[in-house]
Short mmCIF file of C-alpha atoms in Angstrom, two decimals:
data_model
loop_
_atom_site.label_atom_id
_atom_site.label_comp_id
_atom_site.label_asym_id
_atom_site.label_seq_id
_atom_site.Cartn_x
_atom_site.Cartn_y
_atom_site.Cartn_z
CA MET A 1 0.27 -0.25 0.05
CA PHE A 2 2.98 2.71 1.27
CA GLU A 3 4.67 1.23 -2.10
CA ASP A 4 1.46 2.03 -3.87
CA GLU A 5 1.03 5.90 -2.71
CA LEU A 6 4.83 6.16 -3.70
CA LEU A 7 4.79 4.95 -7.32
CA LYS A 8 1.60 6.93 -7.83
CA LEU A 9 3.72 10.40 -7.01
CA ARG A 10 6.63 9.21 -9.07
CA PHE A 11 4.45 8.01 -11.80
CA LYS A 12 2.93 11.40 -11.83
CA ALA A 13 6.37 12.72 -11.58
CA GLY A 14 7.01 10.98 -14.70
CA ARG A 15 9.79 8.99 -13.76
CA LEU A 16 10.19 5.37 -15.97
CA ASP A 17 11.20 3.25 -13.51
CA ALA A 18 7.56 3.67 -11.59
CA LEU A 19 5.23 3.18 -15.02
CA GLN A 20 8.12 -0.24 -15.13
CA ARG A 21 6.91 -1.16 -11.63
CA ILE A 22 3.43 -0.68 -11.79
CA TYR A 23 3.35 -2.25 -14.78
CA GLU A 24 5.09 -5.32 -13.43
CA LYS A 25 3.46 -5.18 -10.25
CA TYR A 26 0.21 -4.92 -11.38
CA ARG A 27 0.44 -6.83 -15.27
CA ASP A 28 -0.52 -10.06 -14.46
CA TYR A 29 -3.28 -9.25 -12.08
CA LEU A 30 -4.89 -7.24 -14.48
CA LEU A 31 -4.81 -9.61 -16.98
CA THR A 32 -6.64 -12.90 -14.65
CA LEU A 33 -9.33 -10.35 -14.25
CA ALA A 34 -9.76 -9.77 -17.87
CA MET A 35 -10.13 -13.03 -18.70
CA ALA A 36 -12.04 -13.67 -15.59
CA LEU A 37 -14.33 -11.11 -17.20
CA VAL A 38 -13.87 -12.15 -20.84
CA ASN A 39 -12.55 -15.62 -21.03
CA ASP A 40 -10.76 -14.76 -24.25
CA GLY A 41 -6.84 -14.17 -24.10
CA ALA A 42 -6.53 -11.62 -27.26
CA THR A 43 -9.65 -9.43 -25.37
CA ALA A 44 -8.22 -9.90 -22.54
CA GLU A 45 -5.05 -8.59 -23.53
CA ASP A 46 -6.23 -5.65 -25.80
CA VAL A 47 -7.70 -4.71 -22.58
CA VAL A 48 -4.93 -4.78 -20.47
CA HIS A 49 -2.88 -3.30 -23.51
CA ASP A 50 -5.51 -0.14 -23.61
CA VAL A 51 -5.53 -0.18 -20.47
CA PHE A 52 -1.83 0.31 -19.67
CA VAL A 53 -0.96 2.57 -22.46
CA SER A 54 -3.89 4.76 -21.78
CA PHE A 55 -2.70 5.28 -17.94
CA ALA A 56 0.95 6.13 -19.18
CA GLN A 57 -0.51 8.56 -21.07
CA SER A 58 -2.34 10.39 -18.09
CA GLY A 59 0.75 11.48 -16.92
CA ALA A 60 0.31 14.60 -15.09
CA THR A 61 -3.39 14.87 -15.04
CA PHE A 62 -3.26 11.07 -13.15
CA ARG A 63 -4.62 11.66 -9.87
CA VAL A 64 -6.14 8.69 -7.93
CA HIS A 65 -7.29 9.55 -4.27
CA GLY A 66 -7.72 5.52 -3.80
CA SER A 67 -5.97 2.38 -4.34
CA LEU A 68 -3.98 2.30 -7.29
CA ARG A 69 -4.75 -1.43 -7.83
CA ALA A 70 -8.97 -0.95 -7.39
CA TYR A 71 -8.20 2.49 -9.61
CA LEU A 72 -6.39 -0.37 -12.49
CA ALA A 73 -9.12 -2.35 -11.82
CA THR A 74 -11.94 -0.42 -12.89
CA CYS A 75 -10.35 0.45 -15.75
CA VAL A 76 -10.20 -3.03 -16.67
CA VAL A 77 -13.88 -3.17 -16.15
CA ASN A 78 -14.58 0.27 -18.18
CA ARG A 79 -12.82 -1.50 -20.64
CA VAL A 80 -14.18 -4.86 -20.82
CA ARG A 81 -18.01 -3.53 -20.72
CA ASP A 82 -16.82 -1.72 -23.32
CA GLN A 83 -15.54 -4.20 -25.40
CA MET A 84 -18.86 -6.13 -24.81
CA ARG A 85 -21.24 -3.44 -25.98
CA ALA A 86 -18.82 -3.79 -29.09
CA ARG A 87 -19.55 -7.75 -29.42
CA LYS A 88 -23.17 -6.83 -28.65
CA ARG A 89 -23.37 -4.68 -31.60
CA ARG A 90 -21.57 -7.05 -33.86
CA GLY A 91 -23.92 -10.03 -32.60
CA ARG A 92 -21.28 -11.63 -30.68
CA THR A 93 -21.70 -12.27 -26.98
CA LEU A 94 -19.40 -14.62 -25.06
CA ASP A 95 -19.70 -18.10 -25.78
CA GLU A 96 -22.00 -19.67 -22.96
CA GLU A 97 -22.88 -22.90 -24.74
CA ALA A 98 -18.86 -23.68 -25.53
CA PRO A 99 -17.78 -27.06 -24.10
CA LEU A 100 -16.25 -26.89 -20.53
CA GLU A 101 -13.30 -29.39 -21.47
CA SER A 102 -11.91 -28.31 -24.76
CA ASP A 103 -9.42 -30.00 -26.85
CA PHE A 104 -8.85 -26.76 -29.32
CA ASP A 105 -7.16 -25.14 -26.63
CA PRO A 106 -4.34 -23.83 -28.44
CA PRO A 107 -1.19 -23.62 -27.29
CA GLU A 108 -0.98 -20.66 -25.34
CA THR A 109 2.79 -18.89 -25.15
CA ARG A 110 0.85 -14.99 -25.01
CA ILE A 111 -0.90 -16.28 -21.61
CA LEU A 112 0.51 -18.58 -19.24
CA SER A 113 -1.85 -20.76 -17.52
CA ASP A 114 -2.77 -24.04 -16.00
CA GLU A 115 -5.81 -26.01 -16.91
CA GLN A 116 -7.69 -25.61 -13.98
CA SER A 117 -7.63 -21.78 -14.51
CA ARG A 118 -8.89 -22.26 -18.11
CA LEU A 119 -11.35 -24.37 -16.93
CA VAL A 120 -12.56 -21.97 -14.67
CA ALA A 121 -12.71 -18.81 -16.79
CA ARG A 122 -14.87 -20.85 -19.49
CA ALA A 123 -17.27 -22.01 -16.88
CA LEU A 124 -17.51 -18.07 -14.98
CA ALA A 125 -18.09 -16.95 -18.92
CA ARG A 126 -21.51 -19.08 -18.58
CA LEU A 127 -22.91 -16.67 -16.16
CA PRO A 128 -24.56 -13.59 -16.74
CA ASP A 129 -22.79 -10.89 -16.73
CA GLU A 130 -23.84 -8.88 -13.61
CA GLN A 131 -22.87 -12.10 -11.61
CA ARG A 132 -19.73 -12.68 -13.83
CA GLU A 133 -18.25 -9.21 -12.45
CA VAL A 134 -19.09 -8.94 -9.23
CA ILE A 135 -17.47 -12.50 -8.94
CA ALA A 136 -14.38 -11.52 -10.59
CA LEU A 137 -14.46 -8.28 -9.00
CA HIS A 138 -14.54 -9.54 -5.67
CA LEU A 139 -12.64 -13.19 -6.12
CA ASN A 140 -9.45 -11.97 -8.72
CA GLY A 141 -9.64 -8.24 -8.17
CA GLN A 142 -9.63 -8.45 -4.77
CA LEU A 143 -11.61 -5.82 -4.07
CA LYS A 144 -14.53 -5.32 -1.69
CA LEU A 145 -18.01 -5.84 -1.81
CA ARG A 146 -19.11 -2.34 -0.54
CA GLU A 147 -15.96 -1.01 -3.37
CA ILE A 148 -17.92 -2.70 -6.31
CA ALA A 149 -21.60 -1.63 -5.13
CA LYS A 150 -19.92 1.76 -5.51
CA LEU A 151 -17.91 1.37 -8.78
CA GLN A 152 -21.14 -0.25 -10.44
CA ASN A 153 -23.03 2.52 -8.65
CA ILE A 154 -25.98 0.05 -7.15
CA PRO A 155 -26.93 -1.31 -3.95
CA LEU A 156 -24.77 -3.45 -1.63
CA THR A 157 -27.54 -6.15 -1.27
CA THR A 158 -27.59 -6.22 -4.98
CA VAL A 159 -23.86 -6.69 -5.53
CA ARG A 160 -24.28 -9.48 -2.36
CA GLY A 161 -26.95 -11.61 -4.04
CA ARG A 162 -25.54 -11.60 -7.70
CA TYR A 163 -21.89 -13.06 -5.40
CA ARG A 164 -24.25 -15.41 -4.02
CA HIS A 165 -26.51 -16.81 -7.14
CA GLY A 166 -23.39 -16.52 -9.39
CA ILE A 167 -21.08 -18.64 -6.90
CA GLU A 168 -24.26 -21.28 -6.77
CA ARG A 169 -24.20 -21.08 -10.39
CA LEU A 170 -20.41 -22.08 -10.57
CA ARG A 171 -21.05 -24.68 -8.26
CA SER A 172 -23.67 -26.60 -10.29
CA ILE A 173 -21.82 -25.74 -13.57
CA LEU A 174 -18.10 -26.84 -11.70
CA ASN A 175 -19.58 -29.91 -10.22
CA GLY A 176 -17.66 -33.19 -11.00
CA ARG A 177 -15.43 -31.48 -13.69
CA LEU A 178 -12.51 -30.26 -10.28
CA MET B 1 -20.84 -31.10 -5.08
CA LYS B 2 -18.40 -29.00 -3.88
CA PRO B 3 -18.61 -26.31 -0.89
CA ALA B 4 -19.07 -23.19 -2.00
CA GLU B 5 -16.06 -22.48 -0.07
CA GLU B 6 -13.99 -24.40 -2.26
CA ILE B 7 -15.10 -22.82 -5.43
CA LYS B 8 -14.23 -19.68 -4.22
CA ARG B 9 -10.95 -21.00 -3.71
CA ILE B 10 -10.97 -22.22 -6.45
CA VAL B 11 -11.69 -19.03 -8.47
CA LYS B 12 -9.52 -17.24 -6.54
CA ASN B 13 -6.42 -18.79 -7.22
CA MET B 14 -7.39 -18.76 -11.11
CA SER B 15 -3.70 -17.16 -12.95
CA PHE B 16 -2.70 -15.74 -16.20
CA ARG B 17 0.08 -14.59 -16.92
CA ALA B 18 1.55 -12.88 -19.54
CA GLY B 19 4.09 -14.66 -22.12
CA PRO B 20 7.03 -13.19 -23.18
CA GLU B 21 6.26 -12.20 -26.61
CA THR B 22 2.76 -10.13 -24.97
CA ASN B 23 5.13 -9.00 -22.22
CA LYS B 24 7.57 -7.46 -25.10
CA HIS B 25 4.68 -6.13 -26.98
CA LEU B 26 3.22 -4.40 -23.90
CA TRP B 27 5.79 -2.98 -22.24
CA ALA B 28 7.02 -1.60 -25.81
CA ASP B 29 3.86 0.17 -26.36
CA LEU B 30 3.59 1.34 -22.58
CA ALA B 31 7.09 2.79 -23.46
CA ARG B 32 5.87 4.64 -26.47
CA ALA B 33 2.67 5.99 -25.14
CA ARG B 34 4.81 7.23 -22.70
CA GLU B 35 7.16 8.72 -25.04
CA LEU B 36 4.48 10.12 -26.54
CA ARG B 37 3.26 12.00 -24.17
CA GLU B 38 6.72 13.16 -23.00
CA ASN B 39 7.32 14.48 -26.53
CA ALA B 40 3.64 16.64 -26.04
CA GLN B 41 2.90 14.91 -29.36
CA PRO B 42 -0.19 17.16 -30.36
CA VAL B 43 -2.21 14.11 -31.82
CA PRO B 44 -1.73 10.76 -30.49
CA ASP B 45 -0.71 7.78 -32.40
CA ARG B 46 -3.16 6.21 -34.41
CA GLU B 47 -1.49 2.41 -34.18
CA ASN B 48 -2.45 3.14 -29.81
CA THR B 49 -5.58 4.55 -30.77
CA ARG B 50 -7.51 1.73 -33.13
CA ARG B 51 -8.59 -0.64 -30.76
CA TRP B 52 -10.13 2.10 -28.15
CA SER B 53 -13.61 2.07 -29.90
CA MET B 54 -15.67 2.79 -27.32
CA ARG B 55 -18.85 5.41 -27.99
CA HIS B 56 -20.38 7.32 -25.55
CA PRO B 57 -23.11 9.68 -27.59
CA ILE B 58 -22.15 12.64 -26.23
CA SER B 59 -22.75 15.33 -29.17
CA ARG B 60 -23.28 18.65 -29.89
CA LEU B 61 -20.71 21.45 -28.63
CA ALA B 62 -21.90 24.80 -28.48
CA VAL B 63 -19.09 27.40 -27.88
CA ALA B 64 -19.29 30.88 -27.57
CA ALA B 65 -17.05 33.43 -27.41
CA LEU B 66 -17.60 36.67 -25.00
CA ILE B 67 -14.86 39.46 -24.74
CA GLY B 68 -15.26 42.30 -22.32
CA VAL B 69 -12.90 44.28 -20.35
CA GLY B 70 -13.23 44.36 -16.41
CA GLY B 71 -11.01 43.89 -13.01
CA ILE B 72 -9.42 40.63 -13.02
CA THR B 73 -5.39 40.92 -13.45
CA ALA B 74 -5.05 37.81 -12.98
CA ALA B 75 -2.82 35.95 -15.78
CA VAL B 76 -3.58 32.49 -16.72
CA VAL B 77 -1.26 30.46 -17.29
CA GLY B 78 -1.25 27.01 -19.43
CA VAL B 79 -4.21 24.99 -19.79
CA ASN B 80 -7.71 26.47 -18.35
CA VAL B 81 -10.68 24.30 -17.30
CA GLY B 82 -13.31 25.61 -16.33
CA GLN B 83 -15.80 23.50 -14.12
CA TYR B 84 -19.15 21.84 -15.46
CA TYR B 85 -22.15 21.71 -14.08
CA PHE B 86 -24.95 19.49 -14.81
CA GLU B 87 -28.29 21.61 -15.65
CA GLU B 88 -31.55 19.65 -16.92
CA LYS B 89 -32.11 16.75 -18.15
CA GLN B 90 -34.59 17.53 -21.83
CA ALA B 91 -37.27 16.88 -22.38
CA ASP B 92 -35.92 14.44 -25.30
CA GLY B 93 -33.85 12.48 -23.20
CA THR B 94 -30.99 14.51 -23.23
CA TYR B 95 -28.43 16.04 -20.22
CA GLN B 96 -27.64 19.26 -20.73
CA PHE B 97 -24.02 20.52 -18.92
CA HIS B 98 -22.98 24.69 -18.89
CA SER B 99 -19.30 25.31 -17.93
CA GLU B 100 -18.12 28.99 -17.72
CA GLN B 101 -14.68 29.98 -18.20
CA ALA B 102 -13.04 33.73 -18.30
CA TRP B 103 -9.43 35.08 -18.50
CA VAL B 104 -6.73 37.73 -19.62
CA SER B 105 -6.09 37.50 -22.57
CA GLY B 106 -4.37 40.77 -23.54
CA THR B 107 -5.15 45.13 -22.78
CA VAL B 108 -6.59 47.36 -23.74
CA ARG B 109 -6.86 51.34 -22.71
CA ASP B 110 -9.92 52.86 -21.56
CA ALA B 111 -11.36 56.37 -22.66
CA ASN B 112 -8.84 57.60 -20.45
CA GLY B 113 -5.59 55.84 -22.11
CA VAL B 114 -5.35 53.80 -18.92
CA GLU B 115 -4.42 50.14 -19.68
CA GLN B 116 -6.51 47.85 -18.83
CA PRO B 117 -6.48 44.26 -18.80
CA LEU B 118 -9.14 42.77 -21.25
CA ILE B 119 -10.87 39.33 -20.63
CA THR B 120 -12.52 37.23 -22.81
CA LYS B 121 -15.23 34.84 -21.23
CA ARG B 122 -16.40 31.38 -22.54
CA ALA B 123 -19.41 29.82 -22.52
CA THR B 124 -19.58 26.13 -23.31
CA SER B 125 -23.06 24.12 -23.18
CA VAL B 126 -22.86 20.20 -23.78
CA THR B 127 -26.04 18.11 -24.45
CA VAL B 128 -25.17 14.43 -23.25
CA GLY B 129 -27.14 11.40 -24.61
CA PRO B 130 -28.20 8.95 -21.85
CA ASP B 131 -25.81 6.10 -21.16
CA SER B 132 -27.89 3.18 -19.85
CA PRO B 133 -30.91 1.44 -21.29
CA ASP B 134 -32.94 2.68 -18.54
CA GLY B 135 -32.42 6.20 -20.16
CA THR B 136 -30.26 7.24 -17.02
CA LEU B 137 -26.68 9.15 -17.18
CA ASN B 138 -24.19 9.08 -14.46
CA VAL B 139 -24.02 13.05 -13.89
CA GLU B 140 -20.97 13.29 -11.39
CA GLN B 141 -18.66 10.56 -13.64
CA THR B 142 -19.77 12.70 -16.83
CA ARG B 143 -19.27 15.98 -15.69
CA LYS B 144 -15.44 14.84 -14.39
CA SER B 145 -15.72 13.62 -18.20
CA LEU B 146 -15.87 16.75 -19.59
CA GLU B 147 -13.23 18.38 -17.54
CA GLU B 148 -10.79 15.86 -18.38
CA ILE B 149 -12.44 16.38 -22.28
CA ASP B 150 -11.40 20.29 -21.98
CA ARG B 151 -8.08 19.61 -20.64
CA LEU B 152 -7.07 17.10 -23.33
CA ARG B 153 -9.18 19.47 -26.37
CA GLN B 154 -6.69 22.07 -25.09
CA GLN B 155 -4.16 20.02 -25.52
CA ASP B 156 -5.21 18.92 -28.61
CA ARG B 157 -4.49 15.78 -27.60
CA ARG B 158 -7.21 14.04 -29.21
CA TYR B 159 -7.83 11.88 -32.92
CA LEU B 160 -9.97 13.10 -35.42
CA ARG B 161 -12.04 10.29 -36.36
CA GLY B 162 -15.07 11.99 -38.80
CA VAL B 163 -16.82 14.97 -40.65
CA ILE B 164 -20.11 15.42 -41.18
CA GLU B 165 -20.70 18.28 -43.82
CA THR B 166 -24.27 19.69 -44.48
CA GLU B 167 -24.64 21.99 -47.76
CA THR B 168 -28.02 23.76 -48.18
CA SER B 169 -28.68 27.07 -50.23
CA GLY B 170 -24.87 27.44 -51.10
CA CYS B 171 -23.89 27.49 -47.51
CA LEU B 172 -21.53 24.10 -45.56
CA TYR B 173 -22.14 23.52 -42.09
CA ARG B 174 -19.17 21.09 -40.90
CA ILE B 175 -19.30 19.47 -37.99
CA LEU B 176 -16.06 17.54 -36.35
CA LEU B 177 -15.67 13.97 -34.44
CA TYR B 178 -13.29 14.18 -31.97
CA ASP B 179 -12.70 10.68 -30.08
CA TYR B 180 -10.70 11.47 -26.52
CA THR B 181 -9.21 9.11 -24.54
CA LEU B 182 -9.62 9.71 -21.23
CA SER B 183 -7.63 8.38 -17.64
CA ASN B 184 -10.15 5.69 -17.14
CA GLY B 185 -9.15 4.25 -20.47
CA ARG B 186 -12.51 5.34 -22.22
CA THR B 187 -12.65 6.55 -25.30
CA LEU B 188 -15.13 9.04 -25.69
CA CYS B 189 -16.63 10.74 -29.49
CA MET B 190 -17.47 14.40 -28.68
CA SER B 191 -18.39 16.55 -31.83
CA GLU B 192 -17.68 19.91 -31.93
CA ASN B 193 -18.91 22.58 -34.71
CA ASP B 194 -15.40 23.16 -37.21
CA PRO B 195 -14.19 27.19 -35.50
CA ASP B 196 -12.37 27.41 -39.24
CA GLN B 197 -15.35 27.49 -40.55
CA LYS B 198 -17.55 30.70 -40.85
CA ASP B 199 -20.88 29.65 -42.29
CA GLU B 200 -23.62 28.14 -40.06
CA THR B 201 -26.56 26.13 -40.51
CA HIS B 202 -29.44 27.38 -42.02
CA LEU B 203 -32.05 25.04 -41.22
CA THR B 204 -34.48 25.04 -38.78
CA THR B 205 -34.07 22.91 -35.16
CA ALA B 206 -37.83 20.52 -37.12
CA GLN B 207 -35.85 20.58 -39.96
CA VAL B 208 -32.61 19.18 -39.12
CA HIS B 209 -34.84 16.77 -36.56
CA GLU B 210 -36.21 15.46 -40.41
CA LEU B 211 -33.33 15.64 -41.73
CA ASN B 212 -31.43 13.10 -39.22
CA GLN B 213 -34.50 11.01 -39.72
CA LEU B 214 -33.96 10.73 -43.30
CA THR B 215 -30.38 9.45 -42.82
CA ARG B 216 -31.51 7.28 -40.57
CA THR B 217 -33.40 5.48 -42.58
CA GLY B 218 -31.44 5.64 -45.20
CA ARG B 219 -33.54 7.60 -47.50
CA GLY B 220 -30.66 9.44 -48.99
CA GLN B 221 -29.75 9.30 -52.63
CA ASP B 222 -26.15 8.35 -53.11
CA THR B 223 -24.31 10.87 -55.36
CA GLY B 224 -20.55 9.54 -55.26
CA THR B 225 -17.66 10.12 -52.72
CA GLN B 226 -15.38 12.63 -52.75
CA GLU B 227 -11.43 14.08 -51.03
CA LYS B 228 -10.88 16.69 -49.64
CA GLN B 229 -8.17 17.92 -46.68
CA VAL B 230 -9.82 19.03 -43.29
CA LYS B 231 -7.08 19.65 -40.64
CA GLY B 232 -4.21 18.76 -42.69
CA ARG B 233 -5.71 15.07 -43.20
CA LEU B 234 -7.05 13.38 -46.28
CA PHE B 235 -10.66 12.72 -46.13
CA LEU B 236 -12.83 10.32 -48.35
CA PHE B 237 -16.69 11.36 -48.09
CA GLN B 238 -19.53 9.86 -49.37
CA ARG B 239 -22.28 12.42 -50.29
CA GLN B 240 -26.09 11.47 -49.56
CA ARG B 241 -28.58 14.05 -51.36
CA PHE B 242 -31.53 14.80 -49.17
CA VAL B 243 -35.19 16.53 -49.79
CA LEU B 244 -37.03 17.78 -47.30
CA SER B 245 -40.79 17.57 -47.10
CA ASP B 246 -40.59 21.62 -47.14
CA GLY B 247 -38.55 21.06 -50.73
CA THR B 248 -35.70 21.82 -48.88
CA GLU B 249 -32.19 20.48 -50.54
CA VAL B 250 -29.29 19.27 -48.58
CA ILE B 251 -26.48 17.74 -49.70
CA ARG B 252 -24.97 15.49 -46.30
CA SER B 253 -21.55 14.47 -46.49
CA LYS B 254 -19.55 12.24 -43.74
CA GLY B 255 -16.43 11.95 -43.95
CA THR B 256 -13.22 9.52 -42.68
CA PRO B 257 -10.03 9.60 -42.68
CA LYS B 258 -8.67 8.13 -45.65
CA ASP B 259 -5.32 6.69 -43.90
CA SER B 260 -7.46 4.73 -42.08
CA GLN B 261 -9.46 2.75 -45.17
#
């Protein structure tokens, strides 16, 4: 936490080493969050790319009073929502009916993970958007439910409900698969 | 069935890492983006903006400049951004925001020959469409976005992605469509009048609505394409001819950058 405050100040002062440290510290965290939200390597990579590039360009105008991690996670969620809207406009959504066990996963060199993580990402893709977002932000993004409620501008009870229903649904989807 | 706690643990342990190739590309783009900012490039590089596709229904920016003489003596240095205020939700479901700025732009001599500061005031009115399916808008977030957009506009950190021209009775009215990339990662599109274009639209509000409706329903007659330089860049315009119910003939052209095609 203290390190993040220092990083924020150094980044605002234009220090390249601060940008590099932020990038190294949060790259995989954001990639995992993006994968949990979109279950698509190319899209997740695009999202993280855009968030970091935009962040790097913000420079002196950058102002974050809270946690840097929560700020970056919020940026990822915003980008993912944009991507989802674009997909829907093009008539594509997350592949809800794709098989959980897939023999067609290409050998990944761009994004590395284990089979269990891929399976969980595919299971998350079967959840409704709002449940997936709450679960990903809470469990992968490590945001508190209260923070998520504020971010999504919805009551805390709604967030709790989405989280509970999402977990129940995941239990049923992953039943016997792990 | 696995208990809920076990499911939570499994999701929490999910892990994806950037491979060497991704890592290399990401960092290269990041360093390049920072370099662009440091060198104060006026327009973001196209390669870095191509994937930013989110559109926000912000439209119709009207800027009015007023000049007066008064007693403010403070000098304004650098970027000058005023606060935006939410005014009202209009009958058509759009939201109206307003901003006023004043700064010393020079000096003038009064009737007694005494030098007085010349104050320039600018009033900006922005109309924003709802951003959620239930027809509402996050007013506070939009207000902040508008202030950030103002900063980006003054630094010319934006991308001209389209031009719309309306020709009627020999007058040409031009609207510029700019993409602004905000610090939260969103790219918003804002349209504004071309300040270099002196003509104003001669169409009434009712005629503009009718024209928009005809455009949406594709009732124009294609009259070909035309290449034209706008703001130092080559645009390819698709021209369409419309005839309004009162017989007014309008040529509407939509231009996209030729280098993006």
